[in-house]
Short mmCIF file of C-alpha atoms in Angstrom, two decimals:
data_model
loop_
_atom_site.label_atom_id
_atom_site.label_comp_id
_atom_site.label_asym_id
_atom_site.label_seq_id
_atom_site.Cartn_x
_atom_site.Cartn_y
_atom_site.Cartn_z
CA UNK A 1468 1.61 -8.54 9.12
CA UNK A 1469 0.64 -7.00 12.33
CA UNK A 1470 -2.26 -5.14 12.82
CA UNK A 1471 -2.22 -1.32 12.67
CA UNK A 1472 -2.23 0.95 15.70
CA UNK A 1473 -2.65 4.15 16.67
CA UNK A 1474 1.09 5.66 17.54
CA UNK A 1475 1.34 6.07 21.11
CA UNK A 1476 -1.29 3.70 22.29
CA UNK A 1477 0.31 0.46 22.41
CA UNK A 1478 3.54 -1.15 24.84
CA UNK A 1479 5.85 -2.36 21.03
CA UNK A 1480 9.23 -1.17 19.98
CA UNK A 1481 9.40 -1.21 16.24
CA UNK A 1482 11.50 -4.14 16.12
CA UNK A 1483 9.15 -5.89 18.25
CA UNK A 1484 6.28 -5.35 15.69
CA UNK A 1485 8.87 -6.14 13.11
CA UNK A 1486 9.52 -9.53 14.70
CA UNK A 1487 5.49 -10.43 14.39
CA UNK A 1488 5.49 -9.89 11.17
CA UNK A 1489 8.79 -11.73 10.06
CA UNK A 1490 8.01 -14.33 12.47
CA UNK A 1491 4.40 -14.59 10.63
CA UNK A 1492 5.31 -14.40 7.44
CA UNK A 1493 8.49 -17.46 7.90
CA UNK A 1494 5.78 -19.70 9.92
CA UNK A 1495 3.36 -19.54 6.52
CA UNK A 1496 5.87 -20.35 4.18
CA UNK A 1497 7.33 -23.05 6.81
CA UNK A 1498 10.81 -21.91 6.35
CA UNK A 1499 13.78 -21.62 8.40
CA UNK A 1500 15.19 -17.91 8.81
CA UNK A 1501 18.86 -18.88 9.28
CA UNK A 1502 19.13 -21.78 6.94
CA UNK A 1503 16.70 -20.58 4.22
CA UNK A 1504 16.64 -16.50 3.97
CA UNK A 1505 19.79 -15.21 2.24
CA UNK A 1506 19.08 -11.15 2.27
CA UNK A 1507 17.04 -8.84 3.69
CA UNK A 1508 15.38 -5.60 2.51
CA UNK A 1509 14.29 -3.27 5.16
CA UNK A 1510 12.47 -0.55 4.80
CA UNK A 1511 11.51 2.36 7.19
CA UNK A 1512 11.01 5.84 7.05
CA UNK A 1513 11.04 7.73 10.32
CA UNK A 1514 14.57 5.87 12.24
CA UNK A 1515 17.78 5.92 12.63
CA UNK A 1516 20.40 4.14 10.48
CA UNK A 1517 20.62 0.66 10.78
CA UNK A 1518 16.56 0.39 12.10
CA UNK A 1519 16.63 -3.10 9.63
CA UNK A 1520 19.55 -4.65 11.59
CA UNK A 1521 18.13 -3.92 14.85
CA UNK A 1522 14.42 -5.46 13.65
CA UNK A 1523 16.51 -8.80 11.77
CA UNK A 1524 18.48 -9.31 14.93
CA UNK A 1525 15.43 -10.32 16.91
CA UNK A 1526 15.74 -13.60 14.67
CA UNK A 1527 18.93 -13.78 15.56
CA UNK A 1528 22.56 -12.88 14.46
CA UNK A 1529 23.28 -14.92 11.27
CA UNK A 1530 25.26 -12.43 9.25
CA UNK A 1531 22.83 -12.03 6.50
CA UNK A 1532 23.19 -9.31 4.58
CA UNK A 1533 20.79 -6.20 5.10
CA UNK A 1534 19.63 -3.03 3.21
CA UNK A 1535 17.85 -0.02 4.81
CA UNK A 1536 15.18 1.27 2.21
CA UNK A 1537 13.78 4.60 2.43
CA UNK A 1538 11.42 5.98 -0.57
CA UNK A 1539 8.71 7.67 1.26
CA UNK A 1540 5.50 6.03 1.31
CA UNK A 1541 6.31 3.56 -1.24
CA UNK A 1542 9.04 2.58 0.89
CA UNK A 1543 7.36 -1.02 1.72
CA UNK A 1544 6.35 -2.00 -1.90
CA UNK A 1545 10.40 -1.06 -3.12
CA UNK A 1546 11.42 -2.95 -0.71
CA UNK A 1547 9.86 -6.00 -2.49
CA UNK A 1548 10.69 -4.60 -5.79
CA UNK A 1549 14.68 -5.02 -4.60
CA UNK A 1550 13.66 -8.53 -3.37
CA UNK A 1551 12.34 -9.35 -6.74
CA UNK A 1552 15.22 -8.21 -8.65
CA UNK A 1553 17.68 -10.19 -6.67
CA UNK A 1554 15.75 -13.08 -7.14
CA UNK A 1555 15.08 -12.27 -11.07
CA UNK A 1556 19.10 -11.54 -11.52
CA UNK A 1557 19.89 -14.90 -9.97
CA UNK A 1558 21.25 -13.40 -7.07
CA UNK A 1559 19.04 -15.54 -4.21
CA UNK A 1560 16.66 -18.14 -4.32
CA UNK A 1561 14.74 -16.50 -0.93
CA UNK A 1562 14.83 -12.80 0.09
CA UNK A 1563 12.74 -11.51 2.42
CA UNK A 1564 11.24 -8.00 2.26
CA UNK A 1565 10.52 -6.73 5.45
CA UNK A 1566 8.90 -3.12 6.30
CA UNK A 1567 7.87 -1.64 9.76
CA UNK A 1568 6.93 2.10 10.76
CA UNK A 1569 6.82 3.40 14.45
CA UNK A 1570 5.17 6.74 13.79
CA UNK A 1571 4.11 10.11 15.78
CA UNK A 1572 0.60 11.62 15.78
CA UNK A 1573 -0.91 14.43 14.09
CA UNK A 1574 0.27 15.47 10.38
CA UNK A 1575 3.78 14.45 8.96
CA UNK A 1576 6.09 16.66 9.20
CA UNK A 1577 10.09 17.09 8.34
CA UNK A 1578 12.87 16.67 10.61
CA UNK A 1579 16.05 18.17 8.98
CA UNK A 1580 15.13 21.48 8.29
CA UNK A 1581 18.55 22.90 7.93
CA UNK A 1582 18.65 21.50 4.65
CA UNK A 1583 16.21 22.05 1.75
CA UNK A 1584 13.76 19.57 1.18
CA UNK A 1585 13.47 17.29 -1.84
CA UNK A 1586 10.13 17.88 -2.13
CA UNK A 1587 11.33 21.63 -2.41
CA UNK A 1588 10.51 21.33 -6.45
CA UNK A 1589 6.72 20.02 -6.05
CA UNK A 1590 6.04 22.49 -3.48
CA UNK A 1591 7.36 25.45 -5.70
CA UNK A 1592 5.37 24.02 -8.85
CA UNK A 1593 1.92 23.47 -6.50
CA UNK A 1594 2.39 26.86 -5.50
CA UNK A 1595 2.98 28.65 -9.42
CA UNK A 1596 -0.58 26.42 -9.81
CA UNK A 1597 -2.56 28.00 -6.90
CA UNK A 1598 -0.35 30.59 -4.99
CA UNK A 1599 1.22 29.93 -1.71
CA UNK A 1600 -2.05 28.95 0.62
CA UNK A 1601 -0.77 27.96 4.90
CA UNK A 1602 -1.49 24.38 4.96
CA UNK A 1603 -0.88 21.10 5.67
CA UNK A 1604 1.75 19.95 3.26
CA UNK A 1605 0.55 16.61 2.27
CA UNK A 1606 -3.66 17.25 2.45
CA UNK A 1607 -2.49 20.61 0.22
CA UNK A 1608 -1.09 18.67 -2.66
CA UNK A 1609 -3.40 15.70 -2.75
CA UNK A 1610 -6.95 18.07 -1.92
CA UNK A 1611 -5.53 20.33 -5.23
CA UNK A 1612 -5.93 16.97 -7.09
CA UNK A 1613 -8.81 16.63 -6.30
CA UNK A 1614 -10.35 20.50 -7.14
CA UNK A 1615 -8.27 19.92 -10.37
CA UNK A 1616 -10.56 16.80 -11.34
CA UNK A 1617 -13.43 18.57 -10.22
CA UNK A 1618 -12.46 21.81 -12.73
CA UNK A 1619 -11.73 19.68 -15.84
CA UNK A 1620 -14.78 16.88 -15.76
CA UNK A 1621 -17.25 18.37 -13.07
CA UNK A 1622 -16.61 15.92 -10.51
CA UNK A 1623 -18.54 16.66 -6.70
CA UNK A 1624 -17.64 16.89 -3.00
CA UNK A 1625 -19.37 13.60 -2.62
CA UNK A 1626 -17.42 11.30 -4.94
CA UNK A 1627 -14.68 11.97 -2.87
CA UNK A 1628 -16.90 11.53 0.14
CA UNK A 1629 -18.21 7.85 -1.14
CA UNK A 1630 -14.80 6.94 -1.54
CA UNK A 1631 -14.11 6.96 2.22
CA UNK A 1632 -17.56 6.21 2.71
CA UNK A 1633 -16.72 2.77 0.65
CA UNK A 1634 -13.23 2.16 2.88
CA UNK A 1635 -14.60 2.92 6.64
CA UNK A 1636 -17.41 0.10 5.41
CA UNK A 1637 -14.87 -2.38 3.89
CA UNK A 1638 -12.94 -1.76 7.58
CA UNK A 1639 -14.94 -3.15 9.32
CA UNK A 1640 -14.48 -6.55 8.11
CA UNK A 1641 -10.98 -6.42 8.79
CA UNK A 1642 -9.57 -6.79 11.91
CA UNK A 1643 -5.99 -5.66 11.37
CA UNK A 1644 -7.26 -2.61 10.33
CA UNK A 1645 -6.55 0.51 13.07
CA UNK A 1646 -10.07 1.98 12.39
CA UNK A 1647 -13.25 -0.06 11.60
CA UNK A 1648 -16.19 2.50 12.06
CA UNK A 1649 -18.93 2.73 9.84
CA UNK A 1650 -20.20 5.89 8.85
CA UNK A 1651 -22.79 7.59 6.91
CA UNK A 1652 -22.01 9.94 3.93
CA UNK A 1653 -23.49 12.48 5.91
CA UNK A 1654 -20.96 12.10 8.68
CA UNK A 1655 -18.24 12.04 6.41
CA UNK A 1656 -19.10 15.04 4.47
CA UNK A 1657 -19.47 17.13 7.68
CA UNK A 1658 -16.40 16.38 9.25
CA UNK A 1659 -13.74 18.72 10.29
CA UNK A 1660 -12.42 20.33 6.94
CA UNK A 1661 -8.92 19.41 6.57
CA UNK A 1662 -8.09 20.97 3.07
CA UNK A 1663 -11.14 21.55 0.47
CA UNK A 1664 -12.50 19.02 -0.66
CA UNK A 1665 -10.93 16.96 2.36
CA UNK A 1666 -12.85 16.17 5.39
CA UNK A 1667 -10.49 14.23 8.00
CA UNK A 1668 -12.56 11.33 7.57
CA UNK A 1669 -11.00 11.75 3.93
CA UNK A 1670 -7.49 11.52 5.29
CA UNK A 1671 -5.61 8.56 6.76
CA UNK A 1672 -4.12 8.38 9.54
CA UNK A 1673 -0.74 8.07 10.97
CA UNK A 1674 -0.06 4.38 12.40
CA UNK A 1675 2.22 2.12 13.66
CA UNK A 1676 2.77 -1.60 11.99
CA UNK A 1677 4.78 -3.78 10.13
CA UNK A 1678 4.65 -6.41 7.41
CA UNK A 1679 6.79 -8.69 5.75
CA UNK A 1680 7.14 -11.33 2.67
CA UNK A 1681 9.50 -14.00 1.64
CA UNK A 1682 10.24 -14.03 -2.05
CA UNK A 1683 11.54 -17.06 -3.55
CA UNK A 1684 12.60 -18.73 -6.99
CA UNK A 1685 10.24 -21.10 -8.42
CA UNK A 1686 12.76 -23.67 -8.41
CA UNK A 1687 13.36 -23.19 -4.45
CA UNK A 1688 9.31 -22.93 -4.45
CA UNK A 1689 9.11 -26.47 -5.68
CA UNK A 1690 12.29 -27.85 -3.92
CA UNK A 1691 10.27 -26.85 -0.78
CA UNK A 1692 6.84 -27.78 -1.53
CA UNK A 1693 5.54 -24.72 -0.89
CA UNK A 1694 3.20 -24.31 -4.38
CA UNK A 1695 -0.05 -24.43 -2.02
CA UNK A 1696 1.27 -21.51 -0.25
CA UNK A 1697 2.64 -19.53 -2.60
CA UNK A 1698 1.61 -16.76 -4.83
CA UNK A 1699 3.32 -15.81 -7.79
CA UNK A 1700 4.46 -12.11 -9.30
CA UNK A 1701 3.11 -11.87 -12.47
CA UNK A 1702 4.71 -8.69 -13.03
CA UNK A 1703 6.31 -5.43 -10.36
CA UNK A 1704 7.37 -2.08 -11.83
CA UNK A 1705 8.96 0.67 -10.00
CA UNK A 1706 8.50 4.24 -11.23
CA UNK A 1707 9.81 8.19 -10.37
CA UNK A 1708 8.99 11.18 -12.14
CA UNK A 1709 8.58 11.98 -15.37
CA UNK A 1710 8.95 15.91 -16.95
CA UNK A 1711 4.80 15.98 -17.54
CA UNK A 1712 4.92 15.66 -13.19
CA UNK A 1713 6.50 19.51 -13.37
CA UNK A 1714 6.17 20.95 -16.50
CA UNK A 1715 2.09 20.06 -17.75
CA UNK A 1716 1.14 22.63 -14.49
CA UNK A 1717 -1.25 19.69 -13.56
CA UNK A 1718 -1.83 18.75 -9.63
CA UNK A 1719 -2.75 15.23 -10.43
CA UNK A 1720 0.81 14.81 -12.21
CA UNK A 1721 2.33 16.68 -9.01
CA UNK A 1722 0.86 13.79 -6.79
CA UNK A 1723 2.09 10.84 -9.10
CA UNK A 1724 -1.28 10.72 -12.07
CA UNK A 1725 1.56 10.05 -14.68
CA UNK A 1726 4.25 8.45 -12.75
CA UNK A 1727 1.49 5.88 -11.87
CA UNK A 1728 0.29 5.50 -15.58
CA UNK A 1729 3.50 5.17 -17.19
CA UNK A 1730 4.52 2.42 -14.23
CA UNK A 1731 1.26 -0.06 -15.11
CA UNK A 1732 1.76 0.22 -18.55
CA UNK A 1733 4.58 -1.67 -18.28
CA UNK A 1734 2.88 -4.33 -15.91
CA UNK A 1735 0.02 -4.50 -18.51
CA UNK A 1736 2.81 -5.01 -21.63
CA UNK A 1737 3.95 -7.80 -19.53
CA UNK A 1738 0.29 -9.37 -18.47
CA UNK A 1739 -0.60 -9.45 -22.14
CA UNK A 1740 -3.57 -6.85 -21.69
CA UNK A 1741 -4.42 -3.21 -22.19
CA UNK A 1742 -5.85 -0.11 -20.29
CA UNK A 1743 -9.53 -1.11 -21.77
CA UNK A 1744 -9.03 -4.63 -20.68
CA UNK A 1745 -8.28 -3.84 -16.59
CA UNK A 1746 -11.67 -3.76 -15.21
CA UNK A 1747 -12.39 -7.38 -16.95
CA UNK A 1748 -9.08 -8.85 -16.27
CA UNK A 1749 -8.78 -7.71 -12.15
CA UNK A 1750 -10.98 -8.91 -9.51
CA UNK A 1751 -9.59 -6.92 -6.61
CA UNK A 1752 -6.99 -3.87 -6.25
CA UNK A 1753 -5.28 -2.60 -3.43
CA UNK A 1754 -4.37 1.03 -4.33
CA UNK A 1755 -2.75 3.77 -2.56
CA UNK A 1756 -5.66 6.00 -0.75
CA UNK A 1757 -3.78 8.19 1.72
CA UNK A 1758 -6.76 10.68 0.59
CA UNK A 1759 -9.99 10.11 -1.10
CA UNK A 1760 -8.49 12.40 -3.95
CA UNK A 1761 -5.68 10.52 -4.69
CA UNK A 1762 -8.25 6.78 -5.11
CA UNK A 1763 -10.52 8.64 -7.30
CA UNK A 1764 -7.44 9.99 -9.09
CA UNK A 1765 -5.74 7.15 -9.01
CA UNK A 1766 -8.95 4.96 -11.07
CA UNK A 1767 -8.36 6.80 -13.82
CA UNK A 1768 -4.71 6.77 -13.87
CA UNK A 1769 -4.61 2.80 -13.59
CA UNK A 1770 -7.05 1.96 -16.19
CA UNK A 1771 -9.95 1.31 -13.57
CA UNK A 1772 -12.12 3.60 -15.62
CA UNK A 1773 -11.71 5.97 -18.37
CA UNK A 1774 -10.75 9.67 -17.93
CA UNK A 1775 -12.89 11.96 -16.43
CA UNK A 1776 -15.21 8.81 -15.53
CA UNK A 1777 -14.62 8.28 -11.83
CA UNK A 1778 -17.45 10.07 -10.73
CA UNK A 1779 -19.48 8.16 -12.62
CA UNK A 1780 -17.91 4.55 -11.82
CA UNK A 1781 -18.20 5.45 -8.33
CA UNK A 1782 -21.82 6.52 -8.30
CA UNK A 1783 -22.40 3.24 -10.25
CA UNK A 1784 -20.84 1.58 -7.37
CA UNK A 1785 -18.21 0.11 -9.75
CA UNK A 1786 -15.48 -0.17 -7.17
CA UNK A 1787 -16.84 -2.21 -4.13
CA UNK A 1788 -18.56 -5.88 -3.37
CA UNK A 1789 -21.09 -6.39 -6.23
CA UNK A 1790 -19.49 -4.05 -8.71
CA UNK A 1791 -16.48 -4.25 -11.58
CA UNK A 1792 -13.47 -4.39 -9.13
CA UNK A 1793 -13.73 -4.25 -5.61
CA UNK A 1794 -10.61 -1.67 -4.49
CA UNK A 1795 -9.21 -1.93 -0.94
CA UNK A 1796 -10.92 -4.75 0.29
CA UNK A 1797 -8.69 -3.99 3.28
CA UNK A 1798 -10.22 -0.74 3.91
CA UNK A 1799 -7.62 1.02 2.70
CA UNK A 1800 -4.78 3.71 4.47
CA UNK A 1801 -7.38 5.96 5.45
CA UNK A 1802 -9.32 3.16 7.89
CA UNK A 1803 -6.62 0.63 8.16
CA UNK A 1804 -4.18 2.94 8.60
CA UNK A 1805 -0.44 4.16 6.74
CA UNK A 1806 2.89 3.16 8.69
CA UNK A 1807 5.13 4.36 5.90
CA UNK A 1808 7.22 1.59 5.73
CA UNK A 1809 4.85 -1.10 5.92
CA UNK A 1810 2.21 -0.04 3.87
CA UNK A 1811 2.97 -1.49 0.79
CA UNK A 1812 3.71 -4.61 2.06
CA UNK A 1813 0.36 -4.68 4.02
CA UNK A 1814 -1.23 -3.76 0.46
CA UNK A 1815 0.61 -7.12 -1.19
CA UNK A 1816 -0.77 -9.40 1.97
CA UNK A 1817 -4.23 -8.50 1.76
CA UNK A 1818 -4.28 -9.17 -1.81
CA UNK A 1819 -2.19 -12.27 -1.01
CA UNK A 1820 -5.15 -13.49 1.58
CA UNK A 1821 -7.53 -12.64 -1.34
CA UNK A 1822 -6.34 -14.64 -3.68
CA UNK A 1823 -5.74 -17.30 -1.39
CA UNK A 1824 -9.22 -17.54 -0.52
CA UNK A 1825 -8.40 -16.47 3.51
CA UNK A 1826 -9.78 -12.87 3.60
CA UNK A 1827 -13.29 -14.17 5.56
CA UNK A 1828 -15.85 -11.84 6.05
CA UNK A 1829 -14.53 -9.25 3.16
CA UNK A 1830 -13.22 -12.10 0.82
CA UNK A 1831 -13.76 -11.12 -2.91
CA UNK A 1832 -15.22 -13.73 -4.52
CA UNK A 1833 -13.59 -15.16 -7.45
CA UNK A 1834 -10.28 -13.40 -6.99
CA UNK A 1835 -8.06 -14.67 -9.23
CA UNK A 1836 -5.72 -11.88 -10.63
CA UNK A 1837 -4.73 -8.62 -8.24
CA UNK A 1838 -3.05 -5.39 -8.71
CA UNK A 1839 -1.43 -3.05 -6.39
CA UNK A 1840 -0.56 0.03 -6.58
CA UNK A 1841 1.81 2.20 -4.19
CA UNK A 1842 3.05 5.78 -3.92
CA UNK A 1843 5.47 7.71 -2.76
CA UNK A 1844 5.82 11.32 -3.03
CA UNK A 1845 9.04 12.75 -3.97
CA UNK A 1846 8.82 10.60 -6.01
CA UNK A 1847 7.91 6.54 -6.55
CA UNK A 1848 5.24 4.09 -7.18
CA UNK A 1849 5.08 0.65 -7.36
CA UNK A 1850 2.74 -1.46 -9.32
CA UNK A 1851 2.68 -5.22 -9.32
CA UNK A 1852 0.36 -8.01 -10.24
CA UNK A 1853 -0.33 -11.13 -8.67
CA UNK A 1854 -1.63 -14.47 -9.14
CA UNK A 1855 -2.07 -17.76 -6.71
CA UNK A 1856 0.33 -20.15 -8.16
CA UNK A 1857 -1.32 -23.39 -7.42
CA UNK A 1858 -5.07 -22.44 -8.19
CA UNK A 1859 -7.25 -23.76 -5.33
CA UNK A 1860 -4.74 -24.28 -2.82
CA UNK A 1861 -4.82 -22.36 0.61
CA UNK A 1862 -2.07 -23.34 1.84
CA UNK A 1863 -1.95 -23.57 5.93
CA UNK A 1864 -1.92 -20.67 7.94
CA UNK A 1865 -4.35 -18.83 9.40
CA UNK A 1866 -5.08 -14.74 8.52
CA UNK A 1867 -6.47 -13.98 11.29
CA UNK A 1868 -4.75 -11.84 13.69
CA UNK A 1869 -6.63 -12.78 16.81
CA UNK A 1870 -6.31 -16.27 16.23
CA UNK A 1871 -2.33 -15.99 15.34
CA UNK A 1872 -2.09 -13.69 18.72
CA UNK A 1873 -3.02 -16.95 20.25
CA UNK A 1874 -0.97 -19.68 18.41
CA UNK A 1875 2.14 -16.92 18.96
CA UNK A 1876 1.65 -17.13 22.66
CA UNK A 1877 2.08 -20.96 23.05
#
């Protein structure tokens, strides 16, 4: 992956941060782009058609076949749930799943407005919840979350507070991450209000980026000696809506609660284990934190910690170094930052590096199994679990950025 910059502020196309990241990813796994990859998944939000031919044809023009994927902020992660599946169906032996994001500052906002939106049905049912209240859109939704949990189990200002609090320290460990202050809970608390109980240090950002996996058969895997390398799937699930997101008048179903839930049950069935086995089984998680709200939510949803007990796990410091599972390592999308498209595959690497053993100064120790979790409102969210194939084994490459800048440029 690339790191994650702040739109506007930087000399790269989209394709050209595209490139990095393909070019990255195909120099770990040693393999050839024109003899080895036989499709392409693409996925962007804010473009033009055909954005994922004009990235791939940096490589060069081999006629491999490419698909544009679009599903909001989940876009990345679906992207590598297609790859998956044509792997799983027998389709390919090596796919790669490729997603980039050249963004705009400030809030997001829509560009077709001549047409009714299709978030048109969440909006209506936020507002029969809590009236129609001038916001923005996407704070609105996920801050109403938030007072929801706070109504029903007495949950504070400051546990959403200690959740950015926790990323903005993990940050600065990572150095593809856009922001890497650290602040106090005191700073983050009296930030600019954004939507109650959201502070903008609460929020994260909008950012430019792109990231990028090769998914392969374990049969090609072997054929290509790449076990050291690799790291296996142990399960992906991709989820929409279910009635309960309209009809149970709930704001943490309106931002995905259920949708997410429903998803990682079916990744547990799979792995074996159940909701009360998570926090014993998991090591590190890489969830989707566009707001402190939607982490704290999103604990409880996932099996992190029971219902209604987030406050608590997170005053017990249950989700950082030294605690049950330490969740976004990375920092998270509101330090390291949210290119739409490329966020969920920038959730998958850092969990990759973990459990590889190459995440230096905020490696997890003893990572063995990982989950990630990615939404999309509108509605998806992906959930997969990971393991290192070949326990032990690094494989060769480098993660960091600074030192791949360098190898890059000779």
């Amino acid at each position: 992956m690339t790191k994650f910059l702040k739109p506007g502020k930087h000399p790269y196309e989209y394709y050209d941060l595209a490139n990095i990241a393909m070019r990255r990813a195909l120099d770990d796994s040693g393999l050839d782009f024109k003899q080895n990859v036989e499709q392409v998944f693409c996925g962007y939000v804010y473009g033009d058609p055909c954005c994922g031919q004009k990235a791939v044809y940096t490589l060069g023009y081999t006629g491999v076949p490419v698909v544009n994927v679009n599903n909001n902020c989940s876009t990345g992660s679906t992207a590598l749930y297609l790859a998956n599946e044509a792997i799983r169906g027998g389709e390919s032996e090596c796919v790669m799943a490729l997603g980039f994001e050249k963004m705009y500052s400030g809030s997001l906002r829509t560009f077709f407005p001549d047409r009714v939106s299709p978030l048109e049905t969440f909006i209506s049912v936020n507002h029969d919840i809590h009236g129609k209240v001038k916001a923005p859109m996407a704070p609105m939704m996920f801050g109403n979350a938030g007072r929801e949990h706070m109504q029903k189990y007495g949950t504070k200002k400051e546990h959403f507070g200690k959740v950015a609090w926790k990323n903005h320290l993990h940050s600065v460990n990572n150095p593809y991450s856009q922001f890497r202050d650290k602040y106090t809970l005191d700073q983050i608390m009296a930030g600019k209000a954004i939507y109650e109980p959201l502070t903008k240090l609460q929020c994260c950002p909008t950012s430019d980026g792109a990231a990028c996996a090769i998914i392969c058969s374990e049969e090609f895997m072997l054929k290509h000696d790449l076990q050291d390398c690799a790291v296996e799937i142990k399960a992906i699930e991709l989820m929409t809506d279910l009635p309960s997101t309209f009809n149970s008048k709930s704001s943490m179903n309106i931002v995905g609660r259920d949708m997410a839930t429903n998803a990682l049950n079916k990744v547990y069935k799979q792995l074996g284990i159940s909701f009360e086995d998570v926090p014993k089984k998991f090591q590190v998680c890489e969830l989707h934190d566009c707001f402190s709200a939607n982490e704290l939510c999103t604990y409880e949803a996932i099996g992190l910690c029971g219902r209604g007990k987030a406050g608590e796990s997170i005053d017990q410091g249950d989700f950082t170094y030294g605690g049950k599972v330490v969740v976004n390592p990375s920092g998270g999308l509101i330090s390291k930052g949210h290119p739409l498209g490329a966020t969920g595959l920038a959730l998958m690497a850092e969990l990759c590096w973990q459990l590889k053993q190459k995440a230096d100064k905020r490696q997890v120790n003893g990572a063995r199994l990982a989950l990630q979790h990615n939404l999309g409102l509108g509605g998806a969210c992906v959930v997969a679990a990971y393991e290192k194939y070949n326990s032990g084994k690094q494989g060769k490459m480098t993660s960091d950025p600074d030192a791949l800048d360098d190898y890059e440029r000779t």
